Short mmCIF file of C-alpha atoms in Angstrom, two decimals:
data_model
loop_
_atom_site.label_atom_id
_atom_site.label_comp_id
_atom_site.label_asym_id
_atom_site.label_seq_id
_atom_site.Cartn_x
_atom_site.Cartn_y
_atom_site.Cartn_z
CA MET A 1 -19.92 39.16 -3.01
CA THR A 2 -15.79 38.74 -4.21
CA TYR A 3 -14.40 35.39 -4.96
CA GLU A 4 -11.31 34.02 -3.76
CA LEU A 5 -9.47 32.21 -6.62
CA TYR A 6 -6.38 30.14 -5.51
CA TYR A 7 -3.83 29.54 -8.12
CA TRP A 8 -0.57 29.37 -8.42
CA PRO A 9 1.01 33.44 -8.94
CA SER A 10 3.24 33.15 -11.35
CA ILE A 11 1.99 31.57 -14.49
CA GLN A 12 -1.37 31.38 -16.19
CA GLY A 13 -1.49 27.65 -16.32
CA ARG A 14 -5.21 26.34 -15.35
CA GLY A 15 -6.19 29.31 -13.16
CA GLU A 16 -6.27 31.38 -16.49
CA PHE A 17 -9.50 29.61 -18.09
CA ILE A 18 -11.15 30.87 -14.28
CA ARG A 19 -9.73 34.39 -14.56
CA LEU A 20 -11.31 34.62 -18.34
CA ALA A 21 -14.62 33.24 -17.26
CA LEU A 22 -14.51 35.79 -14.17
CA GLU A 23 -13.46 38.76 -15.97
CA ALA A 24 -15.96 38.20 -19.26
CA SER A 25 -18.72 38.28 -16.43
CA GLY A 26 -17.55 41.19 -14.99
CA GLN A 27 -17.42 39.39 -11.39
CA ALA A 28 -15.61 40.67 -8.23
CA TYR A 29 -11.94 38.34 -7.30
CA LYS A 30 -9.06 38.21 -5.64
CA ASP A 31 -6.55 36.12 -6.97
CA VAL A 32 -5.13 35.57 -3.37
CA ALA A 33 -1.71 33.84 -3.99
CA ARG A 34 -0.77 36.48 -6.61
CA ASP A 35 -0.90 38.85 -2.80
CA ALA A 36 1.50 38.99 0.49
CA ASP A 37 0.84 35.82 2.22
CA GLY A 38 -1.33 34.72 0.12
CA MET A 39 0.63 31.41 -0.95
CA ALA A 40 0.59 30.53 2.55
CA ALA A 41 -3.23 31.12 2.90
CA MET A 42 -3.33 28.56 -0.43
CA MET A 43 -0.91 25.87 1.26
CA ARG A 44 -3.30 25.94 3.90
CA LEU A 45 -6.30 24.90 2.36
CA MET A 46 -4.76 21.86 0.66
CA GLY A 47 -5.14 18.94 3.14
CA ASN A 48 -4.10 18.70 6.81
CA GLY A 49 -6.70 16.95 7.98
CA MET A 50 -9.78 19.09 6.52
CA ALA A 51 -12.86 17.94 5.24
CA ARG A 52 -13.09 17.81 1.20
CA PRO A 53 -9.76 18.90 0.49
CA PRO A 54 -8.72 20.08 -2.74
CA PHE A 55 -6.04 17.89 -4.82
CA ALA A 56 -4.20 20.91 -6.74
CA PRO A 57 -4.82 24.70 -7.26
CA PRO A 58 -6.61 25.74 -9.08
CA PHE A 59 -9.64 25.99 -6.37
CA LEU A 60 -12.28 29.03 -6.07
CA LYS A 61 -14.09 29.87 -2.45
CA ALA A 62 -17.38 31.52 -3.12
CA ASP A 63 -20.52 31.44 -0.51
CA GLY A 64 -18.70 29.19 1.74
CA LEU A 65 -17.89 26.27 -1.00
CA LEU A 66 -14.46 25.31 -2.00
CA ILE A 67 -14.30 24.05 -5.70
CA ALA A 68 -11.54 22.92 -7.38
CA GLN A 69 -11.20 21.39 -10.84
CA ALA A 70 -10.58 24.15 -13.91
CA ALA A 71 -13.49 22.34 -15.35
CA ASN A 72 -15.82 21.66 -12.35
CA ILE A 73 -15.12 25.38 -11.62
CA LEU A 74 -16.39 26.76 -14.80
CA ALA A 75 -19.58 24.76 -14.71
CA TYR A 76 -20.44 26.31 -11.37
CA LEU A 77 -19.63 29.89 -12.51
CA GLY A 78 -21.51 29.34 -15.82
CA GLU A 79 -24.80 28.33 -14.20
CA ARG A 80 -24.19 31.31 -11.85
CA HIS A 81 -23.37 34.11 -14.14
CA GLY A 82 -25.10 33.37 -17.82
CA LEU A 83 -21.80 31.84 -19.21
CA GLU A 84 -24.06 28.88 -19.53
CA PRO A 85 -26.46 27.59 -21.93
CA GLN A 86 -29.81 27.06 -19.82
CA ASP A 87 -31.75 24.02 -21.93
CA PRO A 88 -30.06 20.58 -20.67
CA GLN A 89 -28.44 19.42 -24.02
CA GLY A 90 -26.91 22.78 -24.46
CA ARG A 91 -25.45 22.88 -20.39
CA TRP A 92 -23.88 19.16 -20.79
CA PHE A 93 -21.96 19.66 -24.56
CA THR A 94 -20.63 22.98 -22.54
CA ARG A 95 -19.17 20.83 -19.97
CA GLN A 96 -18.35 18.00 -22.17
CA LEU A 97 -16.65 20.48 -24.57
CA GLN A 98 -14.54 21.98 -21.61
CA LEU A 99 -13.49 18.51 -20.67
CA THR A 100 -12.31 17.90 -24.21
CA LEU A 101 -10.04 20.92 -23.85
CA ALA A 102 -9.05 19.94 -20.93
CA ASP A 103 -7.81 16.59 -22.18
CA LEU A 104 -5.85 18.86 -24.96
CA VAL A 105 -4.64 20.77 -22.25
CA VAL A 106 -2.95 18.22 -20.31
CA GLU A 107 -1.54 17.00 -23.91
CA ALA A 108 0.10 20.41 -24.88
CA HIS A 109 1.84 20.18 -20.93
CA ASP A 110 2.89 16.63 -22.25
CA THR A 111 5.06 18.12 -24.50
CA HIS A 112 7.49 19.34 -22.42
CA HIS A 113 6.91 16.58 -19.91
CA PRO A 114 6.49 13.23 -21.39
CA LEU A 115 8.53 11.56 -18.45
CA GLY A 116 6.32 13.14 -15.71
CA PRO A 117 6.20 16.46 -13.98
CA ASN A 118 8.74 15.74 -11.56
CA LEU A 119 11.94 15.93 -13.85
CA TYR A 120 12.94 18.73 -15.28
CA TYR A 121 12.50 19.03 -19.23
CA GLU A 122 16.25 19.77 -19.12
CA ASP A 123 15.78 16.09 -18.37
CA GLN A 124 13.82 14.73 -21.23
CA LEU A 125 15.10 16.84 -24.27
CA ASP A 126 14.71 14.04 -26.91
CA GLU A 127 11.41 12.73 -25.31
CA ALA A 128 9.80 15.44 -25.45
CA ALA A 129 10.71 16.22 -29.31
CA ARG A 130 9.36 13.21 -29.78
CA ARG A 131 6.13 13.56 -28.31
CA SER A 132 5.84 17.12 -29.76
CA GLU A 133 6.44 15.58 -33.56
CA ASP A 134 3.37 13.02 -32.28
CA PHE A 135 1.48 16.30 -30.97
CA ARG A 136 2.22 18.95 -33.74
CA THR A 137 1.49 16.61 -36.20
CA GLU A 138 -1.26 14.10 -35.19
CA ARG A 139 -3.29 14.95 -32.22
CA LEU A 140 -3.04 19.03 -32.72
CA PRO A 141 -4.67 18.39 -35.93
CA LYS A 142 -7.13 15.91 -34.64
CA PHE A 143 -8.39 18.54 -31.82
CA LEU A 144 -8.38 21.33 -33.77
CA ASP A 145 -10.56 20.06 -36.92
CA TYR A 146 -12.81 18.60 -33.95
CA PHE A 147 -13.28 21.68 -33.08
CA GLU A 148 -13.91 23.44 -36.41
CA SER A 149 -16.37 20.78 -37.10
CA VAL A 150 -18.35 21.76 -33.70
CA LEU A 151 -18.08 25.53 -34.94
CA ALA A 152 -19.69 24.14 -38.48
CA SER A 153 -21.93 22.11 -36.94
CA ASN A 154 -23.71 24.39 -34.47
CA PRO A 155 -27.40 24.68 -35.81
CA ASP A 156 -27.30 28.50 -34.05
CA GLY A 157 -24.18 29.51 -36.21
CA PRO A 158 -20.46 29.18 -36.13
CA ALA A 159 -20.38 32.26 -33.60
CA HIS A 160 -19.94 30.32 -30.25
CA LEU A 161 -19.27 26.81 -29.62
CA VAL A 162 -22.96 26.17 -28.09
CA GLY A 163 -25.75 28.09 -28.79
CA THR A 164 -25.82 31.65 -29.70
CA LYS A 165 -24.20 33.22 -26.52
CA LEU A 166 -20.86 33.53 -25.30
CA THR A 167 -20.00 30.61 -22.57
CA TYR A 168 -17.08 29.58 -20.71
CA THR A 169 -15.76 26.82 -22.98
CA ASP A 170 -15.27 29.71 -26.06
CA LEU A 171 -13.41 31.41 -22.99
CA SER A 172 -10.87 28.47 -22.91
CA LEU A 173 -11.30 27.79 -26.54
CA PHE A 174 -9.74 31.50 -26.95
CA GLN A 175 -6.94 30.59 -24.15
CA ALA A 176 -6.27 27.03 -25.77
CA LEU A 177 -5.23 28.66 -29.15
CA GLU A 178 -3.44 31.54 -27.41
CA GLY A 179 -1.65 28.85 -25.39
CA LEU A 180 -0.88 27.28 -28.68
CA SER A 181 0.47 29.81 -30.60
CA TYR A 182 2.76 30.80 -28.15
CA ALA A 183 3.94 27.00 -27.41
CA PHE A 184 3.69 26.52 -31.00
CA PRO A 185 4.42 29.44 -33.49
CA LYS A 186 5.60 28.14 -36.23
CA ALA A 187 3.12 24.75 -36.12
CA MET A 188 0.29 27.11 -35.82
CA SER A 189 0.94 29.50 -38.35
CA ARG A 190 1.12 26.97 -40.34
CA VAL A 191 -2.49 25.74 -40.01
CA ARG A 192 -4.39 29.07 -38.70
CA LYS A 193 -5.71 29.06 -42.77
CA ASP A 194 -7.44 25.66 -41.78
CA TYR A 195 -9.40 27.00 -39.36
CA PRO A 196 -11.42 29.99 -40.10
CA LYS A 197 -14.11 29.44 -37.57
CA LEU A 198 -11.71 29.04 -34.55
CA PHE A 199 -9.64 31.89 -35.26
CA ALA A 200 -12.79 34.19 -36.02
CA LEU A 201 -13.89 33.32 -32.49
CA HIS A 202 -10.54 33.27 -30.98
CA ASP A 203 -10.32 37.12 -32.27
CA ARG A 204 -13.91 37.77 -31.24
CA VAL A 205 -12.81 36.61 -27.75
CA ALA A 206 -9.82 39.08 -27.44
CA SER A 207 -11.70 41.97 -28.60
CA LEU A 208 -14.73 41.67 -25.88
CA PRO A 209 -14.33 44.83 -24.13
CA ARG A 210 -13.89 43.25 -20.59
CA ILE A 211 -11.66 40.49 -22.19
CA LYS A 212 -9.31 43.37 -23.97
CA ALA A 213 -9.13 45.75 -20.77
CA TYR A 214 -7.73 42.31 -18.93
CA LEU A 215 -5.29 40.90 -21.90
CA SER A 216 -3.48 44.63 -21.40
CA SER A 217 -3.94 44.70 -17.55
CA ASP A 218 -1.29 43.53 -15.08
CA ARG A 219 -3.63 40.98 -14.32
CA ARG A 220 -2.88 38.84 -17.04
CA ILE A 221 0.03 37.21 -16.37
CA PRO A 222 2.40 36.56 -19.76
CA PHE A 223 3.44 33.16 -20.99
CA ASN A 224 6.12 32.17 -19.51
CA GLU A 225 8.55 28.58 -19.49
CA ASP A 226 7.17 27.48 -16.05
CA GLY A 227 3.40 27.28 -17.28
CA ILE A 228 1.77 24.43 -18.97
CA PHE A 229 1.80 26.33 -22.77
CA ARG A 230 5.91 26.74 -22.85
CA HIS A 231 7.87 27.73 -25.89
CA TYR A 232 10.95 25.77 -26.74
CA ASP A 233 12.08 26.22 -29.97
CA ALA A 234 13.53 22.62 -30.19
CA LEU A 235 9.43 21.72 -29.92
CA ASP A 236 8.41 23.15 -32.74
CA GLN A 237 10.51 22.68 -35.85
CA MET B 1 -35.81 3.61 -21.46
CA THR B 2 -32.98 1.66 -22.30
CA TYR B 3 -29.46 3.77 -22.04
CA GLU B 4 -26.98 2.92 -25.08
CA LEU B 5 -23.64 2.94 -24.28
CA TYR B 6 -21.19 3.46 -27.12
CA TYR B 7 -17.47 2.29 -25.88
CA TRP B 8 -14.58 0.27 -27.25
CA PRO B 9 -15.41 -2.76 -27.30
CA SER B 10 -12.84 -5.23 -26.70
CA ILE B 11 -11.41 -3.14 -23.16
CA GLN B 12 -12.90 -1.51 -20.55
CA GLY B 13 -11.18 1.48 -20.61
CA ARG B 14 -13.23 5.12 -19.65
CA GLY B 15 -16.06 3.14 -20.50
CA GLU B 16 -16.09 0.72 -17.15
CA PHE B 17 -16.79 4.23 -15.19
CA ILE B 18 -20.12 4.44 -16.94
CA ARG B 19 -20.80 0.01 -16.76
CA LEU B 20 -20.08 0.52 -13.27
CA ALA B 21 -22.81 3.24 -12.60
CA LEU B 22 -25.55 1.72 -14.88
CA GLU B 23 -25.68 -1.32 -13.22
CA ALA B 24 -25.27 -0.26 -9.48
CA SER B 25 -28.32 1.50 -10.75
CA GLY B 26 -30.01 -1.31 -12.12
CA GLN B 27 -30.85 0.70 -15.40
CA ALA B 28 -31.12 -1.17 -18.31
CA TYR B 29 -28.66 -0.13 -20.94
CA LYS B 30 -27.24 -1.72 -24.15
CA ASP B 31 -22.98 -1.92 -24.49
CA VAL B 32 -23.69 -1.45 -28.24
CA ALA B 33 -20.52 -1.60 -30.05
CA ARG B 34 -20.27 -5.12 -28.72
CA ASP B 35 -23.24 -5.89 -30.62
CA ALA B 36 -22.67 -6.92 -33.94
CA ASP B 37 -22.95 -4.10 -36.34
CA GLY B 38 -22.18 -2.14 -32.83
CA MET B 39 -18.91 -0.58 -34.18
CA ALA B 40 -20.26 0.69 -37.12
CA ALA B 41 -22.73 2.42 -35.37
CA MET B 42 -20.91 3.86 -33.17
CA MET B 43 -18.59 5.52 -35.59
CA ARG B 44 -21.08 6.94 -37.41
CA LEU B 45 -21.85 8.80 -34.15
CA MET B 46 -18.81 10.78 -34.44
CA GLY B 47 -18.24 13.81 -36.39
CA ASN B 48 -19.67 13.75 -40.27
CA GLY B 49 -20.97 17.09 -39.70
CA MET B 50 -23.46 16.33 -37.11
CA ALA B 51 -24.63 18.72 -34.59
CA ARG B 52 -22.88 18.67 -31.49
CA PRO B 53 -20.33 15.91 -32.11
CA PRO B 54 -18.53 13.46 -29.78
CA PHE B 55 -14.80 13.73 -29.87
CA ALA B 56 -14.44 9.92 -28.69
CA PRO B 57 -16.01 7.19 -26.73
CA PRO B 58 -17.74 6.86 -23.98
CA PHE B 59 -20.80 8.38 -25.41
CA LEU B 60 -23.80 7.61 -24.20
CA LYS B 61 -27.68 8.00 -26.01
CA ALA B 62 -30.38 8.94 -23.36
CA ASP B 63 -33.73 10.99 -24.10
CA GLY B 64 -33.00 12.64 -27.27
CA LEU B 65 -29.35 13.45 -25.51
CA LEU B 66 -26.09 12.31 -26.93
CA ILE B 67 -23.33 13.14 -23.71
CA ALA B 68 -19.77 12.72 -23.57
CA GLN B 69 -17.02 12.14 -21.56
CA ALA B 70 -17.03 10.01 -19.05
CA ALA B 71 -16.67 12.51 -15.94
CA ASN B 72 -20.44 14.26 -17.54
CA ILE B 73 -21.72 11.38 -18.53
CA LEU B 74 -21.88 10.14 -14.67
CA ALA B 75 -22.88 13.34 -13.52
CA TYR B 76 -25.54 13.14 -15.20
CA LEU B 77 -26.26 9.60 -14.34
CA GLY B 78 -25.93 10.68 -11.03
CA GLU B 79 -27.73 13.02 -11.24
CA ARG B 80 -31.21 11.29 -12.41
CA HIS B 81 -30.32 8.16 -10.33
CA GLY B 82 -29.07 9.01 -6.87
CA LEU B 83 -25.81 8.91 -7.58
CA GLU B 84 -24.79 11.83 -6.17
CA PRO B 85 -25.78 13.55 -3.27
CA GLN B 86 -28.22 16.80 -3.95
CA ASP B 87 -26.70 19.53 -1.98
CA PRO B 88 -24.50 21.76 -3.78
CA GLN B 89 -21.52 21.31 -1.77
CA GLY B 90 -21.61 17.75 -1.96
CA ARG B 91 -22.40 17.50 -6.02
CA TRP B 92 -19.56 20.00 -6.58
CA PHE B 93 -17.19 17.87 -4.28
CA THR B 94 -18.44 14.52 -5.98
CA ARG B 95 -17.27 16.19 -9.68
CA GLN B 96 -14.20 17.43 -8.47
CA LEU B 97 -13.34 14.34 -7.19
CA GLN B 98 -14.28 12.25 -10.46
CA LEU B 99 -12.37 14.82 -12.36
CA THR B 100 -8.88 13.83 -9.79
CA LEU B 101 -9.60 10.61 -10.32
CA ALA B 102 -10.14 11.34 -14.14
CA ASP B 103 -6.27 12.77 -14.26
CA LEU B 104 -5.03 9.83 -12.36
CA VAL B 105 -6.29 7.59 -14.95
CA VAL B 106 -4.53 9.76 -17.28
CA GLU B 107 -1.02 9.10 -15.33
CA ALA B 108 -1.80 5.64 -15.17
CA HIS B 109 -2.37 5.06 -18.95
CA ASP B 110 0.88 7.55 -19.85
CA THR B 111 3.03 4.75 -17.83
CA HIS B 112 3.12 2.61 -21.03
CA HIS B 113 2.49 5.77 -23.47
CA PRO B 114 4.64 8.54 -21.94
CA LEU B 115 5.32 9.51 -26.06
CA GLY B 116 1.75 9.50 -26.84
CA PRO B 117 -1.16 7.12 -27.79
CA ASN B 118 0.42 7.07 -31.29
CA LEU B 119 2.88 4.89 -31.06
CA TYR B 120 3.27 1.39 -29.91
CA TYR B 121 4.49 0.54 -26.36
CA GLU B 122 6.93 -1.78 -27.94
CA ASP B 123 8.64 1.49 -29.61
CA GLN B 124 8.90 3.72 -26.26
CA LEU B 125 9.93 0.71 -23.92
CA ASP B 126 12.90 2.48 -21.93
CA GLU B 127 10.22 6.04 -21.97
CA ALA B 128 8.13 3.59 -20.39
CA ALA B 129 10.30 2.66 -17.95
CA ARG B 130 11.02 5.84 -16.37
CA ARG B 131 7.73 7.50 -16.18
CA SER B 132 6.07 4.45 -14.26
CA GLU B 133 9.18 4.40 -12.01
CA ASP B 134 8.13 8.38 -11.30
CA PHE B 135 4.23 6.73 -11.00
CA ARG B 136 5.26 4.35 -8.88
CA THR B 137 6.72 6.31 -6.40
CA GLU B 138 5.53 9.57 -6.75
CA ARG B 139 2.71 10.29 -8.23
CA LEU B 140 0.47 7.19 -6.83
CA PRO B 141 1.39 7.81 -3.63
CA LYS B 142 0.43 11.23 -4.11
CA PHE B 143 -2.94 10.77 -5.05
CA LEU B 144 -3.43 7.35 -3.07
CA ASP B 145 -2.79 9.79 -0.29
CA TYR B 146 -5.57 12.33 -1.51
CA PHE B 147 -8.10 9.47 -1.68
CA GLU B 148 -7.33 8.47 1.56
CA SER B 149 -7.75 11.60 3.27
CA VAL B 150 -10.44 12.51 1.78
CA LEU B 151 -12.40 9.61 3.49
CA ALA B 152 -10.83 10.02 6.54
CA SER B 153 -11.91 13.78 7.05
CA ASN B 154 -15.73 13.16 5.21
CA PRO B 155 -17.67 14.46 7.97
CA ASP B 156 -20.28 11.73 7.56
CA GLY B 157 -17.34 8.98 8.03
CA PRO B 158 -15.36 7.06 5.93
CA ALA B 159 -17.37 4.62 4.52
CA HIS B 160 -17.95 6.92 0.65
CA LEU B 161 -15.94 9.53 -0.18
CA VAL B 162 -19.04 11.97 0.15
CA GLY B 163 -22.10 11.98 2.41
CA THR B 164 -23.50 9.01 3.48
CA LYS B 165 -24.67 7.35 0.51
CA LEU B 166 -23.14 5.56 -2.68
CA THR B 167 -22.06 7.68 -5.36
CA TYR B 168 -20.39 7.12 -9.16
CA THR B 169 -17.14 8.19 -7.66
CA ASP B 170 -16.99 5.22 -5.15
CA LEU B 171 -17.59 3.21 -7.96
CA SER B 172 -14.83 4.80 -10.07
CA LEU B 173 -12.22 4.63 -7.07
CA PHE B 174 -13.46 0.78 -6.99
CA GLN B 175 -12.63 0.59 -10.48
CA ALA B 176 -8.68 2.44 -10.08
CA LEU B 177 -7.50 0.50 -7.83
CA GLU B 178 -8.93 -2.80 -9.46
CA GLY B 179 -7.06 -1.50 -12.27
CA LEU B 180 -4.16 -0.09 -10.62
CA SER B 181 -4.13 -3.30 -8.75
CA TYR B 182 -4.14 -5.03 -12.11
CA ALA B 183 -1.08 -2.93 -13.43
CA PHE B 184 1.01 -3.00 -11.33
CA PRO B 185 0.23 -5.75 -8.52
CA LYS B 186 3.93 -5.35 -6.76
CA ALA B 187 3.69 -1.76 -5.92
CA MET B 188 0.02 -1.72 -4.94
CA SER B 189 0.62 -4.76 -2.32
CA ARG B 190 3.49 -2.97 -0.88
CA VAL B 191 1.08 0.20 -0.57
CA ARG B 192 -1.99 -1.60 0.48
CA LYS B 193 -1.34 -1.60 4.52
CA ASP B 194 -0.99 2.25 3.90
CA TYR B 195 -4.51 3.04 2.66
CA PRO B 196 -6.67 0.67 4.83
CA LYS B 197 -9.75 3.48 4.17
CA LEU B 198 -9.25 3.26 0.10
CA PHE B 199 -9.13 -0.61 0.07
CA ALA B 200 -11.78 -1.30 2.91
CA LEU B 201 -14.41 0.72 0.04
CA HIS B 202 -13.07 -0.96 -2.70
CA ASP B 203 -13.77 -4.30 -0.84
CA ARG B 204 -17.61 -2.64 0.28
CA VAL B 205 -18.19 -2.03 -3.24
CA ALA B 206 -17.42 -4.90 -4.64
CA SER B 207 -19.83 -7.36 -2.30
CA LEU B 208 -22.43 -5.00 -3.45
CA PRO B 209 -25.35 -7.63 -5.20
CA ARG B 210 -25.60 -5.97 -8.13
CA ILE B 211 -21.62 -4.94 -8.55
CA LYS B 212 -20.58 -8.38 -7.41
CA ALA B 213 -22.73 -10.01 -10.23
CA TYR B 214 -21.95 -8.01 -13.04
CA LEU B 215 -18.28 -8.37 -12.29
CA SER B 216 -18.50 -12.34 -12.34
CA SER B 217 -20.99 -11.89 -15.79
CA ASP B 218 -19.51 -11.74 -19.14
CA ARG B 219 -20.73 -8.46 -19.60
CA ARG B 220 -17.39 -7.50 -17.58
CA ILE B 221 -14.07 -7.35 -20.10
CA PRO B 222 -11.24 -8.96 -18.30
CA PHE B 223 -8.21 -6.29 -18.20
CA ASN B 224 -6.08 -6.76 -21.03
CA GLU B 225 -3.00 -4.93 -22.45
CA ASP B 226 -4.89 -2.93 -25.15
CA GLY B 227 -6.81 -1.36 -21.83
CA ILE B 228 -5.92 2.03 -19.70
CA PHE B 229 -4.57 -0.34 -17.17
CA ARG B 230 -1.63 -2.53 -18.46
CA HIS B 231 0.35 -4.79 -17.14
CA TYR B 232 4.16 -5.18 -18.11
CA ASP B 233 6.27 -6.47 -15.33
CA ALA B 234 8.79 -4.19 -16.76
CA LEU B 235 6.82 -1.38 -15.74
CA ASP B 236 6.17 -2.66 -11.82
CA GLN B 237 9.70 -3.44 -10.72
#
């Protein structure tokens, strides 16, 4: 079976968390909206009186199901492809961590769009600078402290966030660190030494053979200033 | 078994989505932080090198598990207490809708805190007014249109968001409409006629015997200006 992933074709965005899970578990998938006519196919699946419509991309077609919301898609893939622990405690905790990462992603996005998604960044420069300062000095350390403590307190050791095996949450943490380092290179290089376990996990994920191959392929869309993680010098002082 | 719910004791907030699920399914639970010494008990469960720590309230203690993130807690309760469909398609769609409601809740919160959670509302009055206008005119209709279309296209009829029975997502939609109507009474009364199925569901949930009893009890904390849904006249013009 070939999965069909639907996501905006020019950004990593929330689709990237799904791509990483599909790549790491070696699944065949089609990144539909990157093909000719793919955008039209994606738009047809949104709204129009269809039963069980998605609100927004990403969504995944598989086995007659259409599943949306990144954390939900990951839970689905995790169950099927061994990217989630099988014991209930580990499974609920993996899902909990994924939702906390999703919260971090929203806040990272809002640094450049504090007044909402409908205005351009250029229309909210001062507000973005204020929100970014709060993010860099208060929120970012709070989240990074938390994930470092999750690694440090994992009863199975600090190699993974949960249990002894790779989960989609490890992959998503890698992606969050990638994105934060792209958006806030100064802030992130200042704190790197404070989070040895986080960055060790990041580096391990980057060197997994399938992930390494993916990252150097043209399936990996480069970061850019249309995505969630954007680099603006003014927001990283 | 008595569930232990941990959440800030003076607001509905994200804890309210859990309270409604516990109440609607008739579960025994203790709202721990509302008891004397309860706040200290809650803070002890956050951080401190504990394995599998929560990032923030709400979290739920049950059967030796500690589960955080509202959508995750609801999935756990839904599975156990018949507040989720048992077929995979219905289950994944219920969880997807819950995450979309969570996105709406974040945006409703950010109307009064566009520059981040660490500044007071009074320090971001102009920005809050701008973000609220965008929310009222663009984002709110987009979300309400979506949920109305989900009801309209439910193959099992518009009485519920998913399937033929009450789910926690119906309860959460009720709570979102309650909160939005508290925060934006003018905006919501203007659009009420456009969403007959949404408000019919709201009214049905409000009249469920257990929910009705809960809403008139002192277990229901009134809305106030410390919570997620806050009423400021300036944000509802």
